[in-house]
Coordinates of N, CA and C in Angstrom, one line a residue:
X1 N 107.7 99.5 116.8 CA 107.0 98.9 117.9 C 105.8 98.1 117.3
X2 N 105.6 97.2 118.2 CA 104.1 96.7 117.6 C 102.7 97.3 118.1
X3 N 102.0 97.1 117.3 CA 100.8 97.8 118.2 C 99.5 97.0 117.2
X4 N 97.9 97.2 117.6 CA 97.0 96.3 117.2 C 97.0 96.6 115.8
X5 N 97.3 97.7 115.3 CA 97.2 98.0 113.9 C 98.0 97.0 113.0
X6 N 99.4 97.2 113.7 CA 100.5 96.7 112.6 C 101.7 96.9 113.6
X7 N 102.9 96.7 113.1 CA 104.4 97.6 113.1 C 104.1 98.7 113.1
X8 N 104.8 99.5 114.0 CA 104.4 100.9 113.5 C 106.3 101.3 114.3
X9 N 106.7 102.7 112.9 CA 108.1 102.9 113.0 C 108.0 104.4 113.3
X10 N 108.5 105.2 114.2 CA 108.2 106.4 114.8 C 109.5 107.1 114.3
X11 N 109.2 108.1 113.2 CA 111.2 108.7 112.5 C 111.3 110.6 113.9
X12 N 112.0 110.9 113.9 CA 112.6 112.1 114.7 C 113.9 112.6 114.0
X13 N 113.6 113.9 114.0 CA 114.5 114.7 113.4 C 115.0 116.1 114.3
X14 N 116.0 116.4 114.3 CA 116.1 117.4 115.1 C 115.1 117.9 116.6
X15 N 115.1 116.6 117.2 CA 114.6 116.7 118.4 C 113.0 116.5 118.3
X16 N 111.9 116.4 116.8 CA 110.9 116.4 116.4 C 110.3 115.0 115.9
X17 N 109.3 114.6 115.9 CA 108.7 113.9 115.4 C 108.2 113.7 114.3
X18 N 108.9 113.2 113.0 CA 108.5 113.7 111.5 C 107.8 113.1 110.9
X19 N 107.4 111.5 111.6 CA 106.8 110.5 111.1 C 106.5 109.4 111.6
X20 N 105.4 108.6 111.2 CA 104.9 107.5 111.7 C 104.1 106.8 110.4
X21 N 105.0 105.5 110.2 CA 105.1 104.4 109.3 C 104.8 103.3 109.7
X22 N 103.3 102.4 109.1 CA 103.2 101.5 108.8 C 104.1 100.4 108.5
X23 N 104.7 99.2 109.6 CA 105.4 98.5 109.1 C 106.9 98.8 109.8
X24 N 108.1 98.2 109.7 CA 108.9 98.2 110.3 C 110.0 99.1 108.8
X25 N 110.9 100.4 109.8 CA 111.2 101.4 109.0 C 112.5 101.1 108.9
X26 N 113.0 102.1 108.9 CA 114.7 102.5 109.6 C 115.0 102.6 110.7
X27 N 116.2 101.9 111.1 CA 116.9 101.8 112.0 C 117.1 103.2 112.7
X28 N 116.7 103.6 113.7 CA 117.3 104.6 114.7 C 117.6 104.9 115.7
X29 N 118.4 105.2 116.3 CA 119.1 105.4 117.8 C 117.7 105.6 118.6
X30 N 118.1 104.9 119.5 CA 116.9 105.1 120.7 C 117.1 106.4 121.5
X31 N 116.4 107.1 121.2 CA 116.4 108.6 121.7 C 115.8 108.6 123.3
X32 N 115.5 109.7 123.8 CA 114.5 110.2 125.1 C 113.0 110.7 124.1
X33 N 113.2 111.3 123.4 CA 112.0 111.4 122.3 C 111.2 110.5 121.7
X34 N 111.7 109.4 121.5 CA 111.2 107.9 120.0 C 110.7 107.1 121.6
X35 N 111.4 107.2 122.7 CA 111.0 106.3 124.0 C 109.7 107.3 124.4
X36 N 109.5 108.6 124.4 CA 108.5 108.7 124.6 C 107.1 108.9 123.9
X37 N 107.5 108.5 122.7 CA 106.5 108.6 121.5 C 105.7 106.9 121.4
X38 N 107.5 106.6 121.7 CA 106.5 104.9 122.1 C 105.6 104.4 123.1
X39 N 105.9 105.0 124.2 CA 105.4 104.7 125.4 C 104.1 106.0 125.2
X40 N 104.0 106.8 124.5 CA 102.6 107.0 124.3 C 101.6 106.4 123.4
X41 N 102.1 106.1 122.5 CA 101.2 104.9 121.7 C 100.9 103.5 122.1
X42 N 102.1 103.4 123.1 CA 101.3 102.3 124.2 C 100.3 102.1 125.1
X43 N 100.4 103.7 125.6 CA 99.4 104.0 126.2 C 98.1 104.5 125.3
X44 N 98.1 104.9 124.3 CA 97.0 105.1 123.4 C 96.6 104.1 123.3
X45 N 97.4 102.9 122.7 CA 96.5 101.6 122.3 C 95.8 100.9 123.5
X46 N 96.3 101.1 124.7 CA 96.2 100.5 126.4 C 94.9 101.3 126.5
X47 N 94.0 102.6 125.8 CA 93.4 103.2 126.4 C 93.4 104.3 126.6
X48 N 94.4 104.8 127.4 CA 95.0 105.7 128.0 C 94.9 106.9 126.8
X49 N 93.8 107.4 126.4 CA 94.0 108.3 125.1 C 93.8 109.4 125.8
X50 N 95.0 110.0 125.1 CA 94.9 111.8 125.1 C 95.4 112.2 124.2
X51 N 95.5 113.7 124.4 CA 95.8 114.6 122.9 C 97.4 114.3 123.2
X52 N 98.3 114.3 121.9 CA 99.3 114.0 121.7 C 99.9 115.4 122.0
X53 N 101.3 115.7 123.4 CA 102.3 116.7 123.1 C 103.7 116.9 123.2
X54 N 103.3 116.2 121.8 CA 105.0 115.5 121.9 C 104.9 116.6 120.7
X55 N 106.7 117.0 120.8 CA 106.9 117.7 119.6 C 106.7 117.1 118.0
X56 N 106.2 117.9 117.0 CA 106.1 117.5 116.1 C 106.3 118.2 114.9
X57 N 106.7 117.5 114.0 CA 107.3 118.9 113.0 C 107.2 117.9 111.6
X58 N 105.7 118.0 111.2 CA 105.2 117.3 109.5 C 105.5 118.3 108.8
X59 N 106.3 117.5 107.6 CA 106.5 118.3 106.1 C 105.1 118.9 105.7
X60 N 104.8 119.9 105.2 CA 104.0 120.0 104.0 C 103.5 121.7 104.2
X61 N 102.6 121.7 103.2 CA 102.1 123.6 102.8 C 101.9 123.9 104.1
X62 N 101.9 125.5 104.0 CA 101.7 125.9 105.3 C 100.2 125.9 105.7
X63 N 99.1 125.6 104.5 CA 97.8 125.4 104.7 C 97.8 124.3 105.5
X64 N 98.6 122.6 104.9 CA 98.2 121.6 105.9 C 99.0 121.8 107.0
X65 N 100.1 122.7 107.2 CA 100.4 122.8 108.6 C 99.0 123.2 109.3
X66 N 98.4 124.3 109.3 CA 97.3 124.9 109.6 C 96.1 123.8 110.2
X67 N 95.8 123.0 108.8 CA 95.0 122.1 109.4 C 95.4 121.0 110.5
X68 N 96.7 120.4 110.1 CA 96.8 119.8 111.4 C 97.6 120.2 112.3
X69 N 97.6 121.3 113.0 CA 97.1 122.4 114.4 C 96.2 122.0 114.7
X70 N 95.0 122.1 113.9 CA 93.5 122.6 114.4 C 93.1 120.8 114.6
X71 N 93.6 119.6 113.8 CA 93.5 118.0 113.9 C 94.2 118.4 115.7
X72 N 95.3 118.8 115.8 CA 95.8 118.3 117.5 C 94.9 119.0 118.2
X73 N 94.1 119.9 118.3 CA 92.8 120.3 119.2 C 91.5 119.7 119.2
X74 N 91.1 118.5 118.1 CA 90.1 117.8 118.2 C 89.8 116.9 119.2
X75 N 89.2 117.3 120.4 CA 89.1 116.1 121.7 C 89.4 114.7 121.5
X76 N 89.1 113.8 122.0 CA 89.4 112.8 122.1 C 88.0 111.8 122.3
X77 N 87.6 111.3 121.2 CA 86.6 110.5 120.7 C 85.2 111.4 120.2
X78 N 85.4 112.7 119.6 CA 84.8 113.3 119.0 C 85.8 113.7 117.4
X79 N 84.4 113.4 116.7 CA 84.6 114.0 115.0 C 84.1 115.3 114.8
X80 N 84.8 116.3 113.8 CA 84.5 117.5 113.7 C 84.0 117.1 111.9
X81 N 83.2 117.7 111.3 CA 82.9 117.7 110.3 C 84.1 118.4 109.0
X82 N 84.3 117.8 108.1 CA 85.6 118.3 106.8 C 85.1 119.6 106.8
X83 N 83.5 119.7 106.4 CA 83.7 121.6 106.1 C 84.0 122.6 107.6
X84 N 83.3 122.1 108.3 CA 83.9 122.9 109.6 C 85.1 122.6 110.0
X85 N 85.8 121.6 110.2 CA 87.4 121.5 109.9 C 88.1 122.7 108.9
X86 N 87.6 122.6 108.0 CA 88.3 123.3 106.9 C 87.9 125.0 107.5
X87 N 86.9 125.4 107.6 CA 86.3 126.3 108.0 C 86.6 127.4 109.5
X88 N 87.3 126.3 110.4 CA 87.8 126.5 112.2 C 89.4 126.6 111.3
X89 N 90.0 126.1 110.5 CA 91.5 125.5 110.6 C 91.5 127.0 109.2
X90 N 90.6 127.4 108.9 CA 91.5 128.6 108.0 C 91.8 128.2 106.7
X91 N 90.8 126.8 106.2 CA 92.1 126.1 105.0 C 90.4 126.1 103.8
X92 N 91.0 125.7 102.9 CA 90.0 125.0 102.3 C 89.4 123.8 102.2
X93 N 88.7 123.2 102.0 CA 87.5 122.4 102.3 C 89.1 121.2 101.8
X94 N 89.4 121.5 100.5 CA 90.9 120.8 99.6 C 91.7 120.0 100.5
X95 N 92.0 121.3 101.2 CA 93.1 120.9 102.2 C 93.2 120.3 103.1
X96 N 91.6 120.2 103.8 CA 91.4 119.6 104.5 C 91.6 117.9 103.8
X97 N 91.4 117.5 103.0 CA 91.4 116.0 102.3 C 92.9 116.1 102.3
X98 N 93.6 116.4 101.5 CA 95.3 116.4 101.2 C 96.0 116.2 102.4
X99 N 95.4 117.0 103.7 CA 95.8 116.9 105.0 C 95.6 115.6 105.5
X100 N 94.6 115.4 105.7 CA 94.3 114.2 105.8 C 95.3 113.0 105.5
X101 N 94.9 112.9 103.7 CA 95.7 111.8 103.2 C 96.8 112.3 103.0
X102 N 97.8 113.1 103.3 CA 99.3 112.9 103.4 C 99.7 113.6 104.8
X103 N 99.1 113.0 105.6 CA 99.3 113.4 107.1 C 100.4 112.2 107.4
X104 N 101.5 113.1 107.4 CA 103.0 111.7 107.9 C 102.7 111.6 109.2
X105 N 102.1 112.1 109.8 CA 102.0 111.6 111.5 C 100.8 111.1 112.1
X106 N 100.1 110.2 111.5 CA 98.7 109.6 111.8 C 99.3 109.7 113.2
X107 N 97.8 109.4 114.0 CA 97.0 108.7 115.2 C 98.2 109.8 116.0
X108 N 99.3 110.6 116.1 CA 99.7 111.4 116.8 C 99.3 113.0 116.7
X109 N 98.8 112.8 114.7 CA 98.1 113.9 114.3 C 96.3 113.5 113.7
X110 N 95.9 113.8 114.7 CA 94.4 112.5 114.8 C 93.5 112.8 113.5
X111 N 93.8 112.8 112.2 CA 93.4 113.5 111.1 C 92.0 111.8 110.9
X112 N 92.4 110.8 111.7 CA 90.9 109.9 111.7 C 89.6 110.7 112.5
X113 N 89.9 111.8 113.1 CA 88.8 113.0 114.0 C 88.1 114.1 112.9
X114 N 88.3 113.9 111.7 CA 87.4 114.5 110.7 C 86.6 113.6 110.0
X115 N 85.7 113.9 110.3 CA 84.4 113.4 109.6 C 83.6 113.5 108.5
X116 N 84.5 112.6 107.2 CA 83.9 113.0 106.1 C 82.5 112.1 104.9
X117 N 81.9 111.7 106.3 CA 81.0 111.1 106.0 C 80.1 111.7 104.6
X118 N 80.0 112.7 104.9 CA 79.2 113.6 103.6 C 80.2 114.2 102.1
X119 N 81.1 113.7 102.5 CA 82.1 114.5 100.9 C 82.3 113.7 100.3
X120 N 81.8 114.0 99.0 CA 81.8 112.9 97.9 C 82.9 113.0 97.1
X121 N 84.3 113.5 97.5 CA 85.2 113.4 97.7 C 86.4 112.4 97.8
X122 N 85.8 112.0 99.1 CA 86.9 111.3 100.1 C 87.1 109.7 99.9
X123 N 88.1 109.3 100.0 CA 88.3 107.5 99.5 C 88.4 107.3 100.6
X124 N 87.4 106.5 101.6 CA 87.4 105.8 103.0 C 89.5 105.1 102.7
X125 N 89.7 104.5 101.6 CA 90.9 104.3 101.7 C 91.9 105.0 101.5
X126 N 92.1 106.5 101.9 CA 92.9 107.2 101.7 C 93.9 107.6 103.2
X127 N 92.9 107.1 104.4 CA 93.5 106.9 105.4 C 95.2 105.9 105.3
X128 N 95.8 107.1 106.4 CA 97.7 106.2 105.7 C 97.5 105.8 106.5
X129 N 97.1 104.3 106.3 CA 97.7 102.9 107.1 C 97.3 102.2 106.1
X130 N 98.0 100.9 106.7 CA 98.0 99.6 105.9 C 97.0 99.0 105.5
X131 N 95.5 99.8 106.1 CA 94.7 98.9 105.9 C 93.2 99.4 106.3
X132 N 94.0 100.9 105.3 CA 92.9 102.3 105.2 C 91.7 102.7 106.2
X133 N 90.5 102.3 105.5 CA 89.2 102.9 106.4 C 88.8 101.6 107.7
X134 N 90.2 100.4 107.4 CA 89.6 99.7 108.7 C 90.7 100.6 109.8
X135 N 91.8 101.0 109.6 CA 92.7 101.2 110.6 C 92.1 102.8 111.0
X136 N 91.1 103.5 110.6 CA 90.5 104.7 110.7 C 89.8 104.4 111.7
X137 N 89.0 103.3 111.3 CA 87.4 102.6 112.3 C 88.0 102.7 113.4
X138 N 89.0 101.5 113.4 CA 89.6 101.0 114.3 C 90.2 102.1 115.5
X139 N 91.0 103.3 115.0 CA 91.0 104.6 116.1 C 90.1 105.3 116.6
X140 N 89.2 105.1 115.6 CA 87.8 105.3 116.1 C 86.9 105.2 117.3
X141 N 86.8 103.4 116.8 CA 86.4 103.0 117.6 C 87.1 102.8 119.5
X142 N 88.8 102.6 119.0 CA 89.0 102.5 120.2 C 89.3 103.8 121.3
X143 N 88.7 105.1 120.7 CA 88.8 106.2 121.3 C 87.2 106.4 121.7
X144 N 86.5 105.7 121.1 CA 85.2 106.4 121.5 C 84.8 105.3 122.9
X145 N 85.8 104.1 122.9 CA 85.6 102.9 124.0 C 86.2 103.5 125.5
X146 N 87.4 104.9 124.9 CA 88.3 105.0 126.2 C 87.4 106.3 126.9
X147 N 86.4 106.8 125.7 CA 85.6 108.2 126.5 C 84.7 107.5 126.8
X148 N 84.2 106.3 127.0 CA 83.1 106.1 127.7 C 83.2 105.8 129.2
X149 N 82.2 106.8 129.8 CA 82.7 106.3 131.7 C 81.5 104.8 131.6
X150 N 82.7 104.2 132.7 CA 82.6 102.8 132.9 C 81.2 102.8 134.2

Protein backbone atom coordinates (compact mmCIF):
# COMPACT_ATOMS: atom_id res chain seq x y z
CA UNK A 1 0.00 0.00 0.00
CA UNK A 2 1.11 3.49 -0.02
CA UNK A 3 1.08 5.52 2.82
CA UNK A 4 2.91 9.17 3.83
CA UNK A 5 5.98 7.27 4.95
CA UNK A 6 6.66 5.13 1.92
CA UNK A 7 5.34 1.73 0.38
CA UNK A 8 4.56 -0.11 3.02
CA UNK A 9 4.11 -4.27 2.40
CA UNK A 10 1.98 -6.05 5.19
CA UNK A 11 3.40 -10.18 5.22
CA UNK A 12 0.59 -12.77 7.17
CA UNK A 13 1.21 -16.14 8.12
CA UNK A 14 -1.07 -18.55 9.41
CA UNK A 15 -3.97 -16.27 9.78
CA UNK A 16 -1.17 -13.69 11.71
CA UNK A 17 0.51 -10.68 10.99
CA UNK A 18 4.29 -11.28 10.80
CA UNK A 19 5.36 -8.17 9.21
CA UNK A 20 5.50 -4.80 7.98
CA UNK A 21 8.16 -3.66 5.36
CA UNK A 22 9.33 -0.59 4.10
CA UNK A 23 8.91 -0.53 0.35
CA UNK A 24 7.09 -2.83 -1.93
CA UNK A 25 7.60 -6.70 -0.73
CA UNK A 26 6.19 -10.03 -1.93
CA UNK A 27 3.46 -10.80 -3.70
CA UNK A 28 0.44 -12.11 -1.65
CA UNK A 29 -2.99 -13.31 -1.95
CA UNK A 30 -5.29 -10.78 -0.82
CA UNK A 31 -6.65 -12.22 2.31
CA UNK A 32 -9.67 -10.88 4.84
CA UNK A 33 -6.63 -10.25 7.26
CA UNK A 34 -3.87 -8.08 4.78
CA UNK A 35 -7.52 -6.11 3.81
CA UNK A 36 -7.86 -5.42 7.24
CA UNK A 37 -4.44 -4.47 8.18
CA UNK A 38 -4.59 -2.19 5.23
CA UNK A 39 -7.60 -0.49 5.88
CA UNK A 40 -6.26 0.11 9.35
CA UNK A 41 -3.16 1.85 8.40
CA UNK A 42 -5.36 3.80 6.33
CA UNK A 43 -7.14 4.83 8.85
CA UNK A 44 -4.07 5.39 11.12
CA UNK A 45 -2.48 7.50 8.56
CA UNK A 46 -6.31 9.33 8.00
CA UNK A 47 -6.08 9.94 11.83
CA UNK A 48 -8.19 7.58 12.90
CA UNK A 49 -5.50 6.21 15.47
CA UNK A 50 -6.06 3.51 17.79
CA UNK A 51 -4.38 0.67 19.47
CA UNK A 52 -3.85 -2.02 16.84
CA UNK A 53 -6.06 -5.57 17.25
CA UNK A 54 -5.30 -7.32 14.64
CA UNK A 55 -3.64 -10.54 15.22
CA UNK A 56 -0.05 -10.60 15.44
CA UNK A 57 2.59 -13.00 15.76
CA UNK A 58 6.51 -11.22 15.65
CA UNK A 59 9.45 -13.60 15.59
CA UNK A 60 11.86 -13.09 18.31
CA UNK A 61 12.96 -14.00 22.29
CA UNK A 62 10.39 -14.45 24.51
CA UNK A 63 11.83 -11.24 26.36
CA UNK A 64 10.95 -9.14 23.10
CA UNK A 65 7.77 -10.92 22.91
CA UNK A 66 7.14 -9.52 26.44
CA UNK A 67 8.08 -6.08 25.56
CA UNK A 68 6.11 -5.75 22.63
CA UNK A 69 2.77 -6.82 24.66
CA UNK A 70 3.47 -4.13 26.94
CA UNK A 71 4.43 -1.54 23.29
CA UNK A 72 0.53 -2.71 22.29
CA UNK A 73 -0.80 -1.15 25.71
CA UNK A 74 0.93 2.17 25.27
CA UNK A 75 -2.08 4.71 24.60
CA UNK A 76 -2.17 6.51 21.77
CA UNK A 77 0.00 9.78 21.52
CA UNK A 78 1.75 9.12 24.83
CA UNK A 79 5.62 7.93 25.37
CA UNK A 80 6.51 5.72 28.16
CA UNK A 81 10.08 6.09 29.23
CA UNK A 82 12.87 2.90 27.96
CA UNK A 83 13.60 2.30 31.75
CA UNK A 84 9.99 2.10 32.82
CA UNK A 85 9.22 0.27 29.54
CA UNK A 86 11.73 -2.17 30.43
CA UNK A 87 10.75 -2.16 34.06
CA UNK A 88 6.32 -2.47 33.38
CA UNK A 89 7.31 -5.10 30.38
CA UNK A 90 9.41 -7.50 32.80
CA UNK A 91 12.55 -7.18 30.38
CA UNK A 92 15.64 -5.50 30.58
CA UNK A 93 16.48 -2.03 30.04
CA UNK A 94 18.60 -4.33 26.69
CA UNK A 95 15.62 -5.57 25.49
CA UNK A 96 13.91 -2.99 25.53
CA UNK A 97 16.40 -1.32 22.60
CA UNK A 98 16.67 -4.81 20.53
CA UNK A 99 12.87 -4.68 20.72
CA UNK A 100 12.61 -1.76 19.55
CA UNK A 101 15.12 -2.00 16.66
CA UNK A 102 14.18 -5.40 15.38
CA UNK A 103 10.50 -4.94 15.88
CA UNK A 104 9.18 -6.64 12.34
CA UNK A 105 5.85 -5.00 13.00
CA UNK A 106 6.37 -1.22 13.35
CA UNK A 107 3.51 1.48 13.78
CA UNK A 108 1.12 -1.95 14.36
CA UNK A 109 3.61 -2.64 17.22
CA UNK A 110 4.07 1.18 18.31
CA UNK A 111 7.69 0.57 19.62
CA UNK A 112 7.98 4.72 18.22
CA UNK A 113 5.89 5.11 22.02
CA UNK A 114 9.16 4.53 23.91
CA UNK A 115 10.96 7.27 24.85
CA UNK A 116 14.52 7.13 24.77
CA UNK A 117 15.43 10.51 24.91
CA UNK A 118 17.82 9.82 27.90
CA UNK A 119 19.74 6.48 26.86
CA UNK A 120 22.97 6.97 25.62
CA UNK A 121 22.38 4.04 24.02
CA UNK A 122 19.98 4.47 21.41
CA UNK A 123 20.65 5.38 17.49
CA UNK A 124 17.65 7.92 16.77
CA UNK A 125 18.33 5.77 13.44
CA UNK A 126 17.64 2.49 14.61
CA UNK A 127 13.94 3.05 14.12
CA UNK A 128 12.89 0.28 11.08
CA UNK A 129 11.97 2.44 8.45
CA UNK A 130 13.42 3.93 5.56
CA UNK A 131 14.14 6.90 7.00
CA UNK A 132 14.80 6.16 10.76
CA UNK A 133 14.32 8.98 13.44
CA UNK A 134 12.34 10.97 10.72
CA UNK A 135 9.73 8.17 10.09
CA UNK A 136 9.67 7.89 14.24
CA UNK A 137 8.97 11.87 14.42
CA UNK A 138 6.67 11.53 11.90
CA UNK A 139 4.32 8.68 14.02
CA UNK A 140 4.88 10.82 16.53
CA UNK A 141 3.88 13.60 15.57
CA UNK A 142 0.90 12.40 13.63
CA UNK A 143 -0.51 10.65 16.83
CA UNK A 144 -0.01 13.41 19.05
CA UNK A 145 -2.18 15.69 16.13
CA UNK A 146 -5.09 12.79 16.27
CA UNK A 147 -5.19 13.12 20.39
CA UNK A 148 -5.62 16.58 20.25
CA UNK A 149 -9.49 17.68 20.84
CA UNK A 150 -10.21 20.05 18.03
Amino acid sequence: MHSPLAPLTVSAEDGKIVALDWGWGRDQEETPLLNKARSWLEAYFDGEVALCDLPLAPYGTPEQQAAWQFMLGIPVGQQVNWRDAAHRAGVSPETILSACAENPIPIFIPCHRIDFADCPDYDPESYPGDEGARDRQFLLDLETLSATPL
